[in-house]
């Protein structure tokens, strides 16, 4: 019997063709093609070993197949889950953050029924008993061991099961707008079929992907990336920016500013021996003395004052 799977919206994303998709510039996609390929290798390795584990542990033909890898906000991921479902909260030491492993309640009940020597088949949707919960935790611990095996070429992790939740709405593992990497799997235990998923916060997995990116790139892709970097750098170097050369600012009362008239003299506290500040976007970048070049005003860049060198740590 096939259990109820994800919401239609979740399934429709997987069934889309190669047509155009909406792009939200407020939430730019950060998961590059190289990152997806790296994760695909790790999750496919996990899926194969996990399918073998379930077949051996449950004594029934089982399979786990990677269906999709996508980047979602945490609230989008939660909205795609059924209620009730079984969500394992997992720590992936030494990575910072919390990952989630989700399976449908019917698949979990079927797995427990097989572990107890039952035939599987349709199962009631109910909370697990005190006898069934240790069986589930033992099975999840074994599955997390396969996750460690799948990611060993990327980063050595030690998955630890922390808690189990049935309703994703009550689980506040991350902020609603946090970006997450979601791997979706087609899970089959005997005749029971459903979707399972693993959700990792993007900030947890991004450092790992960044370290391994140079390894997974082909020569052609690396050359293309280097060429893009050179073009971007050249474009930034030629981009015009506003530069200001200014005296040291002074403080004035509001009524004095309002009473200013043409011809009034405003005394400055800028010492004549102190160079002017060269600023870019309100940041002091250099120092200069005023002058001219032909008929145009100009300034000569000079070393910073000694007190500024000590304050900024510059030589």
PDB file of C-alpha atoms in Angstrom:
ATOM      1  CA  UNK A   1       0.000   0.000   0.000  1.00  0.00           C
ATOM      2  CA  UNK A   2       1.301   3.415  -0.911  1.00  0.00           C
ATOM      3  CA  UNK A   3       1.077   6.017   1.800  1.00  0.00           C
ATOM      4  CA  UNK A   4       0.120   9.657   1.364  1.00  0.00           C
ATOM      5  CA  UNK A   5       3.182  11.579   0.323  1.00  0.00           C
ATOM      6  CA  UNK A   6       3.969  15.266   0.147  1.00  0.00           C
ATOM      7  CA  UNK A   7       1.662  18.073  -0.738  1.00  0.00           C
ATOM      8  CA  UNK A   8       0.851  18.545  -4.438  1.00  0.00           C
ATOM      9  CA  UNK A   9       3.038  21.637  -4.517  1.00  0.00           C
ATOM     10  CA  UNK A  10       6.077  19.615  -3.517  1.00  0.00           C
ATOM     11  CA  UNK A  11       5.412  16.950  -6.106  1.00  0.00           C
ATOM     12  CA  UNK A  12       4.783  19.509  -8.841  1.00  0.00           C
ATOM     13  CA  UNK A  13       8.253  21.010  -8.350  1.00  0.00           C
ATOM     14  CA  UNK A  14       9.793  17.626  -9.030  1.00  0.00           C
ATOM     15  CA  UNK A  15       7.642  17.103 -12.108  1.00  0.00           C
ATOM     16  CA  UNK A  16       8.438  20.400 -13.801  1.00  0.00           C
ATOM     17  CA  UNK A  17      10.131  20.358 -17.158  1.00  0.00           C
ATOM     18  CA  UNK A  18      12.807  22.654 -18.445  1.00  0.00           C
ATOM     19  CA  UNK A  19      10.575  25.732 -18.713  1.00  0.00           C
ATOM     20  CA  UNK A  20      11.190  29.078 -17.032  1.00  0.00           C
ATOM     21  CA  UNK A  21      10.922  29.342 -13.253  1.00  0.00           C
ATOM     22  CA  UNK A  22      10.301  32.362 -11.052  1.00  0.00           C
ATOM     23  CA  UNK A  23      13.392  34.051  -9.582  1.00  0.00           C
ATOM     24  CA  UNK A  24      13.176  36.095  -6.403  1.00  0.00           C
ATOM     25  CA  UNK A  25      15.994  38.667  -6.324  1.00  0.00           C
ATOM     26  CA  UNK A  26      15.420  39.186  -2.602  1.00  0.00           C
ATOM     27  CA  UNK A  27      16.497  35.568  -2.037  1.00  0.00           C
ATOM     28  CA  UNK A  28      19.176  34.790  -4.639  1.00  0.00           C
ATOM     29  CA  UNK A  29      19.922  31.102  -5.160  1.00  0.00           C
ATOM     30  CA  UNK A  30      23.302  30.321  -3.676  1.00  0.00           C
ATOM     31  CA  UNK A  31      23.452  26.595  -4.431  1.00  0.00           C
ATOM     32  CA  UNK A  32      25.665  26.415  -7.507  1.00  0.00           C
ATOM     33  CA  UNK A  33      25.795  23.569  -9.997  1.00  0.00           C
ATOM     34  CA  UNK A  34      29.126  22.416  -8.562  1.00  0.00           C
ATOM     35  CA  UNK A  35      27.629  22.370  -5.068  1.00  0.00           C
ATOM     36  CA  UNK A  36      24.654  20.311  -6.247  1.00  0.00           C
ATOM     37  CA  UNK A  37      26.932  17.804  -7.943  1.00  0.00           C
ATOM     38  CA  UNK A  38      29.049  17.419  -4.813  1.00  0.00           C
ATOM     39  CA  UNK A  39      25.982  16.895  -2.641  1.00  0.00           C
ATOM     40  CA  UNK A  40      24.481  14.532  -5.197  1.00  0.00           C
ATOM     41  CA  UNK A  41      27.489  12.229  -4.943  1.00  0.00           C
ATOM     42  CA  UNK A  42      27.321  12.223  -1.129  1.00  0.00           C
ATOM     43  CA  UNK A  43      23.556  11.673  -0.916  1.00  0.00           C
ATOM     44  CA  UNK A  44      23.543   8.975  -3.609  1.00  0.00           C
ATOM     45  CA  UNK A  45      26.227   7.095  -1.680  1.00  0.00           C
ATOM     46  CA  UNK A  46      24.103   7.441   1.446  1.00  0.00           C
ATOM     47  CA  UNK A  47      20.967   6.284  -0.382  1.00  0.00           C
ATOM     48  CA  UNK A  48      22.587   3.102  -1.714  1.00  0.00           C
ATOM     49  CA  UNK A  49      24.061   2.097   1.633  1.00  0.00           C
ATOM     50  CA  UNK A  50      20.866   3.015   3.480  1.00  0.00           C
ATOM     51  CA  UNK A  51      18.784   0.861   1.124  1.00  0.00           C
ATOM     52  CA  UNK A  52      21.091  -2.086   1.815  1.00  0.00           C
ATOM     53  CA  UNK A  53      20.841  -1.414   5.553  1.00  0.00           C
ATOM     54  CA  UNK A  54      17.030  -1.391   5.519  1.00  0.00           C
ATOM     55  CA  UNK A  55      16.866  -4.581   3.465  1.00  0.00           C
ATOM     56  CA  UNK A  56      19.170  -6.366   5.907  1.00  0.00           C
ATOM     57  CA  UNK A  57      17.678  -4.889   9.081  1.00  0.00           C
ATOM     58  CA  UNK A  58      14.005  -5.272   8.170  1.00  0.00           C
ATOM     59  CA  UNK A  59      14.374  -8.517   6.197  1.00  0.00           C
ATOM     60  CA  UNK A  60      12.288  -7.144   3.334  1.00  0.00           C
ATOM     61  CA  UNK A  61      13.359  -5.709  -0.010  1.00  0.00           C
ATOM     62  CA  UNK A  62      13.894  -1.976   0.517  1.00  0.00           C
ATOM     63  CA  UNK A  63      15.402   0.830  -1.524  1.00  0.00           C
ATOM     64  CA  UNK A  64      16.314   4.477  -1.086  1.00  0.00           C
ATOM     65  CA  UNK A  65      16.787   6.624  -4.203  1.00  0.00           C
ATOM     66  CA  UNK A  66      17.802  10.279  -4.358  1.00  0.00           C
ATOM     67  CA  UNK A  67      14.981  12.222  -6.045  1.00  0.00           C
ATOM     68  CA  UNK A  68      15.996  15.880  -5.806  1.00  0.00           C
ATOM     69  CA  UNK A  69      18.317  18.395  -4.152  1.00  0.00           C
ATOM     70  CA  UNK A  70      17.000  21.921  -3.783  1.00  0.00           C
ATOM     71  CA  UNK A  71      17.418  25.064  -1.735  1.00  0.00           C
ATOM     72  CA  UNK A  72      14.349  26.169   0.222  1.00  0.00           C
ATOM     73  CA  UNK A  73      13.583  28.466   3.088  1.00  0.00           C
ATOM     74  CA  UNK A  74      12.877  26.619   6.309  1.00  0.00           C
ATOM     75  CA  UNK A  75       9.210  27.653   6.339  1.00  0.00           C
ATOM     76  CA  UNK A  76       8.826  26.362   2.762  1.00  0.00           C
ATOM     77  CA  UNK A  77      10.300  23.034   3.804  1.00  0.00           C
ATOM     78  CA  UNK A  78       7.991  22.756   6.811  1.00  0.00           C
ATOM     79  CA  UNK A  79       4.969  23.593   4.641  1.00  0.00           C
ATOM     80  CA  UNK A  80       5.865  20.726   2.282  1.00  0.00           C
ATOM     81  CA  UNK A  81       5.727  18.078   5.038  1.00  0.00           C
ATOM     82  CA  UNK A  82       2.744  15.978   5.969  1.00  0.00           C
ATOM     83  CA  UNK A  83       1.226  16.123   9.428  1.00  0.00           C
ATOM     84  CA  UNK A  84       1.792  13.907  11.307  1.00  0.00           C
ATOM     85  CA  UNK A  85       5.219  12.739  10.232  1.00  0.00           C
ATOM     86  CA  UNK A  86       8.381  11.552  11.970  1.00  0.00           C
ATOM     87  CA  UNK A  87      11.208  14.097  12.178  1.00  0.00           C
ATOM     88  CA  UNK A  88      14.553  13.245  13.738  1.00  0.00           C
ATOM     89  CA  UNK A  89      16.546  16.222  15.032  1.00  0.00           C
ATOM     90  CA  UNK A  90      20.215  15.478  14.379  1.00  0.00           C
ATOM     91  CA  UNK A  91      23.506  17.097  15.377  1.00  0.00           C
ATOM     92  CA  UNK A  92      26.309  16.663  12.830  1.00  0.00           C
ATOM     93  CA  UNK A  93      29.424  17.255  14.904  1.00  0.00           C
ATOM     94  CA  UNK A  94      31.717  19.079  14.287  1.00  0.00           C
ATOM     95  CA  UNK A  95      29.463  21.116  11.958  1.00  0.00           C
ATOM     96  CA  UNK A  96      27.491  23.901  13.604  1.00  0.00           C
ATOM     97  CA  UNK A  97      23.711  23.738  13.433  1.00  0.00           C
ATOM     98  CA  UNK A  98      20.965  21.154  13.419  1.00  0.00           C
ATOM     99  CA  UNK A  99      19.886  18.862  10.586  1.00  0.00           C
ATOM    100  CA  UNK A 100      16.507  17.158  10.191  1.00  0.00           C
ATOM    101  CA  UNK A 101      15.771  13.669   8.882  1.00  0.00           C
ATOM    102  CA  UNK A 102      12.102  13.133   7.994  1.00  0.00           C
ATOM    103  CA  UNK A 103      10.112   9.975   7.159  1.00  0.00           C
ATOM    104  CA  UNK A 104       6.378   9.399   6.870  1.00  0.00           C
ATOM    105  CA  UNK A 105       4.594   7.890   9.866  1.00  0.00           C
ATOM    106  CA  UNK A 106       3.304   4.967   7.784  1.00  0.00           C
ATOM    107  CA  UNK A 107       6.834   4.079   6.617  1.00  0.00           C
ATOM    108  CA  UNK A 108       8.099   4.164  10.200  1.00  0.00           C
ATOM    109  CA  UNK A 109       5.237   1.968  11.426  1.00  0.00           C
ATOM    110  CA  UNK A 110       5.872  -0.463   8.566  1.00  0.00           C
ATOM    111  CA  UNK A 111       9.575  -0.640   9.436  1.00  0.00           C
ATOM    112  CA  UNK A 112       8.801  -1.322  13.102  1.00  0.00           C
ATOM    113  CA  UNK A 113       6.256  -3.980  12.129  1.00  0.00           C
ATOM    114  CA  UNK A 114       8.927  -5.773  10.075  1.00  0.00           C
ATOM    115  CA  UNK A 115      11.448  -5.503  12.928  1.00  0.00           C
ATOM    116  CA  UNK A 116       8.914  -7.199  15.200  1.00  0.00           C
ATOM    117  CA  UNK A 117       8.398 -10.013  12.680  1.00  0.00           C
ATOM    118  CA  UNK A 118       5.190  -8.685  11.158  1.00  0.00           C
ATOM    119  CA  UNK A 119       4.188  -8.751   7.463  1.00  0.00           C
ATOM    120  CA  UNK A 120       4.069  -4.954   7.025  1.00  0.00           C
ATOM    121  CA  UNK A 121       1.068  -3.699   5.062  1.00  0.00           C
ATOM    122  CA  UNK A 122      -1.316  -0.898   6.106  1.00  0.00           C
ATOM    123  CA  UNK A 123      -0.443   0.593   9.488  1.00  0.00           C
ATOM    124  CA  UNK A 124      -2.391   2.873  11.850  1.00  0.00           C
ATOM    125  CA  UNK A 125      -1.239   6.469  12.277  1.00  0.00           C
ATOM    126  CA  UNK A 126      -0.592   6.912  15.982  1.00  0.00           C
ATOM    127  CA  UNK A 127       2.236   7.951  18.323  1.00  0.00           C
ATOM    128  CA  UNK A 128       4.831   5.300  19.011  1.00  0.00           C
ATOM    129  CA  UNK A 129       4.618   3.311  22.218  1.00  0.00           C
ATOM    130  CA  UNK A 130       7.380   2.990  24.805  1.00  0.00           C
ATOM    131  CA  UNK A 131       8.297  -0.367  23.260  1.00  0.00           C
ATOM    132  CA  UNK A 132       8.394   0.942  19.690  1.00  0.00           C
ATOM    133  CA  UNK A 133      10.369   4.142  20.362  1.00  0.00           C
ATOM    134  CA  UNK A 134      13.686   2.369  21.219  1.00  0.00           C
ATOM    135  CA  UNK A 135      13.326   0.322  18.020  1.00  0.00           C
ATOM    136  CA  UNK A 136      12.919   3.504  15.983  1.00  0.00           C
ATOM    137  CA  UNK A 137      15.861   5.229  17.671  1.00  0.00           C
ATOM    138  CA  UNK A 138      18.035   2.182  17.000  1.00  0.00           C
ATOM    139  CA  UNK A 139      17.043   2.165  13.325  1.00  0.00           C
ATOM    140  CA  UNK A 140      17.668   5.912  12.972  1.00  0.00           C
ATOM    141  CA  UNK A 141      21.074   5.570  14.612  1.00  0.00           C
ATOM    142  CA  UNK A 142      21.996   2.961  12.011  1.00  0.00           C
ATOM    143  CA  UNK A 143      20.724   5.183   9.188  1.00  0.00           C
ATOM    144  CA  UNK A 144      22.728   8.123  10.534  1.00  0.00           C
ATOM    145  CA  UNK A 145      25.798   5.896  10.474  1.00  0.00           C
ATOM    146  CA  UNK A 146      25.255   5.505   6.724  1.00  0.00           C
ATOM    147  CA  UNK A 147      25.009   9.292   6.434  1.00  0.00           C
ATOM    148  CA  UNK A 148      28.454   9.532   8.002  1.00  0.00           C
ATOM    149  CA  UNK A 149      29.705   7.062   5.385  1.00  0.00           C
ATOM    150  CA  UNK A 150      28.142   9.071   2.556  1.00  0.00           C
ATOM    151  CA  UNK A 151      29.817  12.321   3.645  1.00  0.00           C
ATOM    152  CA  UNK A 152      33.210  10.929   4.621  1.00  0.00           C
ATOM    153  CA  UNK A 153      34.841  12.156   1.391  1.00  0.00           C
ATOM    154  CA  UNK A 154      33.621  15.708   2.132  1.00  0.00           C
ATOM    155  CA  UNK A 155      33.880  16.076   5.881  1.00  0.00           C
ATOM    156  CA  UNK A 156      34.150  13.640   8.808  1.00  0.00           C
ATOM    157  CA  UNK A 157      30.891  13.995  10.725  1.00  0.00           C
ATOM    158  CA  UNK A 158      29.520  12.271  13.804  1.00  0.00           C
ATOM    159  CA  UNK A 159      25.692  12.308  13.508  1.00  0.00           C
ATOM    160  CA  UNK A 160      23.906  12.173  16.850  1.00  0.00           C
ATOM    161  CA  UNK A 161      20.157  11.715  17.253  1.00  0.00           C
ATOM    162  CA  UNK A 162      18.846  14.346  19.675  1.00  0.00           C
ATOM    163  CA  UNK A 163      15.042  14.082  19.662  1.00  0.00           C
ATOM    164  CA  UNK A 164      12.063  12.916  17.608  1.00  0.00           C
ATOM    165  CA  UNK A 165       9.095  15.115  16.715  1.00  0.00           C
ATOM    166  CA  UNK A 166       5.791  14.299  14.997  1.00  0.00           C
ATOM    167  CA  UNK A 167       4.586  17.776  13.972  1.00  0.00           C
ATOM    168  CA  UNK A 168       6.907  20.024  11.982  1.00  0.00           C
ATOM    169  CA  UNK A 169       4.879  23.115  12.938  1.00  0.00           C
ATOM    170  CA  UNK A 170       5.928  22.681  16.577  1.00  0.00           C
ATOM    171  CA  UNK A 171       9.588  22.217  15.714  1.00  0.00           C
ATOM    172  CA  UNK A 172      11.520  25.504  15.598  1.00  0.00           C
ATOM    173  CA  UNK A 173      14.900  24.194  14.564  1.00  0.00           C
ATOM    174  CA  UNK A 174      15.611  27.255  12.394  1.00  0.00           C
ATOM    175  CA  UNK A 175      14.228  30.710  11.665  1.00  0.00           C
ATOM    176  CA  UNK A 176      11.449  30.726   9.017  1.00  0.00           C
ATOM    177  CA  UNK A 177      13.546  32.592   6.458  1.00  0.00           C
ATOM    178  CA  UNK A 178      16.748  30.562   6.900  1.00  0.00           C
ATOM    179  CA  UNK A 179      18.040  28.977   3.703  1.00  0.00           C
ATOM    180  CA  UNK A 180      18.237  25.184   3.825  1.00  0.00           C
ATOM    181  CA  UNK A 181      19.493  22.452   1.521  1.00  0.00           C
ATOM    182  CA  UNK A 182      16.816  19.763   1.210  1.00  0.00           C
ATOM    183  CA  UNK A 183      17.564  16.312  -0.220  1.00  0.00           C
ATOM    184  CA  UNK A 184      14.422  14.340  -1.104  1.00  0.00           C
ATOM    185  CA  UNK A 185      14.455  10.545  -1.402  1.00  0.00           C
ATOM    186  CA  UNK A 186      12.069   7.934  -2.779  1.00  0.00           C
ATOM    187  CA  UNK A 187      11.833   5.409   0.064  1.00  0.00           C
ATOM    188  CA  UNK A 188      10.428   1.924  -0.460  1.00  0.00           C
ATOM    189  CA  UNK A 189      10.021  -0.652   2.318  1.00  0.00           C
ATOM    190  CA  UNK A 190       8.388  -3.742   0.876  1.00  0.00           C
ATOM    191  CA  UNK A 191       5.167  -2.499  -0.701  1.00  0.00           C
ATOM    192  CA  UNK A 192       5.230   0.790   1.237  1.00  0.00           C
ATOM    193  CA  UNK A 193       6.417   3.804  -0.768  1.00  0.00           C
ATOM    194  CA  UNK A 194       6.832   7.391   0.378  1.00  0.00           C
ATOM    195  CA  UNK A 195       9.082  10.410   0.236  1.00  0.00           C
ATOM    196  CA  UNK A 196      11.748  10.980   2.878  1.00  0.00           C
ATOM    197  CA  UNK A 197      13.998  13.988   3.250  1.00  0.00           C
ATOM    198  CA  UNK A 198      17.090  15.389   4.914  1.00  0.00           C
ATOM    199  CA  UNK A 199      17.214  19.128   5.648  1.00  0.00           C
ATOM    200  CA  UNK A 200      20.492  20.890   6.406  1.00  0.00           C
ATOM    201  CA  UNK A 201      20.890  24.625   7.071  1.00  0.00           C
ATOM    202  CA  UNK A 202      22.761  26.277   4.236  1.00  0.00           C
ATOM    203  CA  UNK A 203      25.260  27.938   6.590  1.00  0.00           C
ATOM    204  CA  UNK A 204      26.154  24.493   7.946  1.00  0.00           C
ATOM    205  CA  UNK A 205      27.015  22.864   4.634  1.00  0.00           C
ATOM    206  CA  UNK A 206      28.351  25.860   2.659  1.00  0.00           C
ATOM    207  CA  UNK A 207      31.854  25.896   4.268  1.00  0.00           C
ATOM    208  CA  UNK A 208      32.217  22.208   3.431  1.00  0.00           C
ATOM    209  CA  UNK A 209      31.162  22.749  -0.175  1.00  0.00           C
ATOM    210  CA  UNK A 210      33.500  25.736  -0.525  1.00  0.00           C
ATOM    211  CA  UNK A 211      36.495  23.680   0.632  1.00  0.00           C
ATOM    212  CA  UNK A 212      35.780  20.869  -1.824  1.00  0.00           C
ATOM    213  CA  UNK A 213      34.737  22.978  -4.788  1.00  0.00           C
ATOM    214  CA  UNK A 214      38.197  23.024  -6.371  1.00  0.00           C
ATOM    215  CA  UNK A 215      38.332  19.224  -6.255  1.00  0.00           C
ATOM    216  CA  UNK A 216      35.082  18.558  -8.101  1.00  0.00           C
ATOM    217  CA  UNK A 217      35.538  21.105 -10.907  1.00  0.00           C
ATOM    218  CA  UNK A 218      36.667  19.826 -14.275  1.00  0.00           C
ATOM    219  CA  UNK A 219      39.467  21.583 -16.181  1.00  0.00           C
ATOM    220  CA  UNK A 220      36.951  23.215 -18.512  1.00  0.00           C
ATOM    221  CA  UNK A 221      34.752  24.401 -15.647  1.00  0.00           C
ATOM    222  CA  UNK A 222      37.746  25.688 -13.697  1.00  0.00           C
ATOM    223  CA  UNK A 223      38.975  27.632 -16.752  1.00  0.00           C
ATOM    224  CA  UNK A 224      35.514  29.106 -17.234  1.00  0.00           C
ATOM    225  CA  UNK A 225      35.342  30.095 -13.572  1.00  0.00           C
ATOM    226  CA  UNK A 226      38.796  31.705 -13.696  1.00  0.00           C
ATOM    227  CA  UNK A 227      37.836  33.636 -16.828  1.00  0.00           C
ATOM    228  CA  UNK A 228      34.648  34.883 -15.172  1.00  0.00           C
ATOM    229  CA  UNK A 229      36.642  35.959 -12.119  1.00  0.00           C
ATOM    230  CA  UNK A 230      39.086  37.904 -14.282  1.00  0.00           C
ATOM    231  CA  UNK A 231      36.250  39.615 -16.157  1.00  0.00           C
ATOM    232  CA  UNK A 232      34.517  40.502 -12.900  1.00  0.00           C
ATOM    233  CA  UNK A 233      37.734  41.848 -11.390  1.00  0.00           C
ATOM    234  CA  UNK A 234      38.459  43.932 -14.497  1.00  0.00           C
ATOM    235  CA  UNK A 235      34.920  45.319 -14.399  1.00  0.00           C
ATOM    236  CA  UNK A 236      35.245  46.274 -10.741  1.00  0.00           C
ATOM    237  CA  UNK A 237      38.605  47.973 -11.320  1.00  0.00           C
ATOM    238  CA  UNK A 238      37.132  50.121 -14.110  1.00  0.00           C
ATOM    239  CA  UNK A 239      33.924  51.012 -12.232  1.00  0.00           C
ATOM    240  CA  UNK A 240      33.718  54.739 -11.337  1.00  0.00           C
ATOM    241  CA  UNK A 241      33.316  55.584  -7.638  1.00  0.00           C
ATOM    242  CA  UNK A 242      32.883  58.874  -5.789  1.00  0.00           C
ATOM    243  CA  UNK A 243      35.984  60.076  -3.936  1.00  0.00           C
ATOM    244  CA  UNK A 244      35.927  63.060  -1.571  1.00  0.00           C
ATOM    245  CA  UNK A 245      38.796  65.113  -0.150  1.00  0.00           C
ATOM    246  CA  UNK A 246      37.582  66.874   2.971  1.00  0.00           C
ATOM    247  CA  UNK A 247      38.571  68.803   6.034  1.00  0.00           C
ATOM    248  CA  UNK A 248      37.993  67.507   9.517  1.00  0.00           C
ATOM    249  CA  UNK A 249      34.261  67.960  10.267  1.00  0.00           C
ATOM    250  CA  UNK A 250      33.034  70.373  12.953  1.00  0.00           C
ATOM    251  CA  UNK A 251      29.937  70.442  15.156  1.00  0.00           C
ATOM    252  CA  UNK A 252      27.498  73.384  14.982  1.00  0.00           C
ATOM    253  CA  UNK A 253      24.269  74.249  16.755  1.00  0.00           C
ATOM    254  CA  UNK A 254      21.118  73.989  14.714  1.00  0.00           C
ATOM    255  CA  UNK A 255      20.222  77.671  15.161  1.00  0.00           C
ATOM    256  CA  UNK A 256      23.714  78.689  13.999  1.00  0.00           C
ATOM    257  CA  UNK A 257      23.260  76.660  10.809  1.00  0.00           C
ATOM    258  CA  UNK A 258      19.825  78.202  10.199  1.00  0.00           C
ATOM    259  CA  UNK A 259      21.228  81.721  10.672  1.00  0.00           C
ATOM    260  CA  UNK A 260      24.039  81.260   8.127  1.00  0.00           C
ATOM    261  CA  UNK A 261      24.084  83.951   5.450  1.00  0.00           C
ATOM    262  CA  UNK A 262      26.329  84.583   2.421  1.00  0.00           C
ATOM    263  CA  UNK A 263      29.589  86.142   3.578  1.00  0.00           C
ATOM    264  CA  UNK A 264      29.567  84.493   7.040  1.00  0.00           C
ATOM    265  CA  UNK A 265      32.842  82.868   8.072  1.00  0.00           C
ATOM    266  CA  UNK A 266      32.757  79.424   9.691  1.00  0.00           C
ATOM    267  CA  UNK A 267      36.012  78.652  11.541  1.00  0.00           C
ATOM    268  CA  UNK A 268      37.386  75.153  11.012  1.00  0.00           C
ATOM    269  CA  UNK A 269      39.260  73.162  13.642  1.00  0.00           C
ATOM    270  CA  UNK A 270      41.417  71.510  10.975  1.00  0.00           C
ATOM    271  CA  UNK A 271      45.066  72.254  11.741  1.00  0.00           C
ATOM    272  CA  UNK A 272      47.064  73.713   8.855  1.00  0.00           C
ATOM    273  CA  UNK A 273      49.755  71.065   9.412  1.00  0.00           C
ATOM    274  CA  UNK A 274      47.256  68.209   9.193  1.00  0.00           C
ATOM    275  CA  UNK A 275      46.554  66.693   5.742  1.00  0.00           C
ATOM    276  CA  UNK A 276      43.030  66.330   4.391  1.00  0.00           C
ATOM    277  CA  UNK A 277      41.186  63.029   4.417  1.00  0.00           C
ATOM    278  CA  UNK A 278      40.556  61.144   1.168  1.00  0.00           C
ATOM    279  CA  UNK A 279      37.319  59.227   1.713  1.00  0.00           C
ATOM    280  CA  UNK A 280      35.438  56.599  -0.266  1.00  0.00           C
ATOM    281  CA  UNK A 281      31.906  55.790   0.892  1.00  0.00           C
ATOM    282  CA  UNK A 282      32.554  57.558   4.234  1.00  0.00           C
ATOM    283  CA  UNK A 283      35.691  55.483   4.786  1.00  0.00           C
ATOM    284  CA  UNK A 284      39.069  57.234   5.040  1.00  0.00           C
ATOM    285  CA  UNK A 285      41.271  55.630   2.413  1.00  0.00           C
ATOM    286  CA  UNK A 286      44.270  57.995   2.269  1.00  0.00           C
ATOM    287  CA  UNK A 287      45.500  61.500   3.164  1.00  0.00           C
ATOM    288  CA  UNK A 288      46.398  64.412   0.908  1.00  0.00           C
ATOM    289  CA  UNK A 289      47.377  68.089   0.797  1.00  0.00           C
ATOM    290  CA  UNK A 290      45.503  70.533  -1.476  1.00  0.00           C
ATOM    291  CA  UNK A 291      47.064  71.991  -4.582  1.00  0.00           C
ATOM    292  CA  UNK A 292      46.420  72.413  -8.270  1.00  0.00           C
ATOM    293  CA  UNK A 293      47.404  70.897 -11.591  1.00  0.00           C
ATOM    294  CA  UNK A 294      47.306  73.590 -14.217  1.00  0.00           C
ATOM    295  CA  UNK A 295      43.920  75.292 -14.016  1.00  0.00           C
ATOM    296  CA  UNK A 296      42.352  72.453 -12.027  1.00  0.00           C
ATOM    297  CA  UNK A 297      42.235  71.885  -8.296  1.00  0.00           C
ATOM    298  CA  UNK A 298      44.124  68.790  -7.227  1.00  0.00           C
ATOM    299  CA  UNK A 299      45.577  67.086  -4.189  1.00  0.00           C
ATOM    300  CA  UNK A 300      48.819  65.288  -3.482  1.00  0.00           C
ATOM    301  CA  UNK A 301      48.565  61.986  -1.592  1.00  0.00           C
ATOM    302  CA  UNK A 302      50.909  61.993   1.399  1.00  0.00           C
ATOM    303  CA  UNK A 303      51.723  59.569   4.226  1.00  0.00           C
ATOM    304  CA  UNK A 304      49.180  59.502   7.050  1.00  0.00           C
ATOM    305  CA  UNK A 305      49.792  61.528  10.200  1.00  0.00           C
ATOM    306  CA  UNK A 306      51.662  59.718  12.943  1.00  0.00           C
ATOM    307  CA  UNK A 307      48.697  59.628  15.304  1.00  0.00           C
ATOM    308  CA  UNK A 308      46.488  58.128  12.545  1.00  0.00           C
ATOM    309  CA  UNK A 309      49.120  55.465  11.846  1.00  0.00           C
ATOM    310  CA  UNK A 310      49.061  54.362  15.476  1.00  0.00           C
ATOM    311  CA  UNK A 311      45.262  54.356  15.662  1.00  0.00           C
ATOM    312  CA  UNK A 312      44.692  52.430  12.441  1.00  0.00           C
ATOM    313  CA  UNK A 313      47.663  50.097  12.806  1.00  0.00           C
ATOM    314  CA  UNK A 314      49.063  51.187   9.449  1.00  0.00           C
ATOM    315  CA  UNK A 315      52.841  51.427   9.054  1.00  0.00           C
TER     316      UNK A 315
END
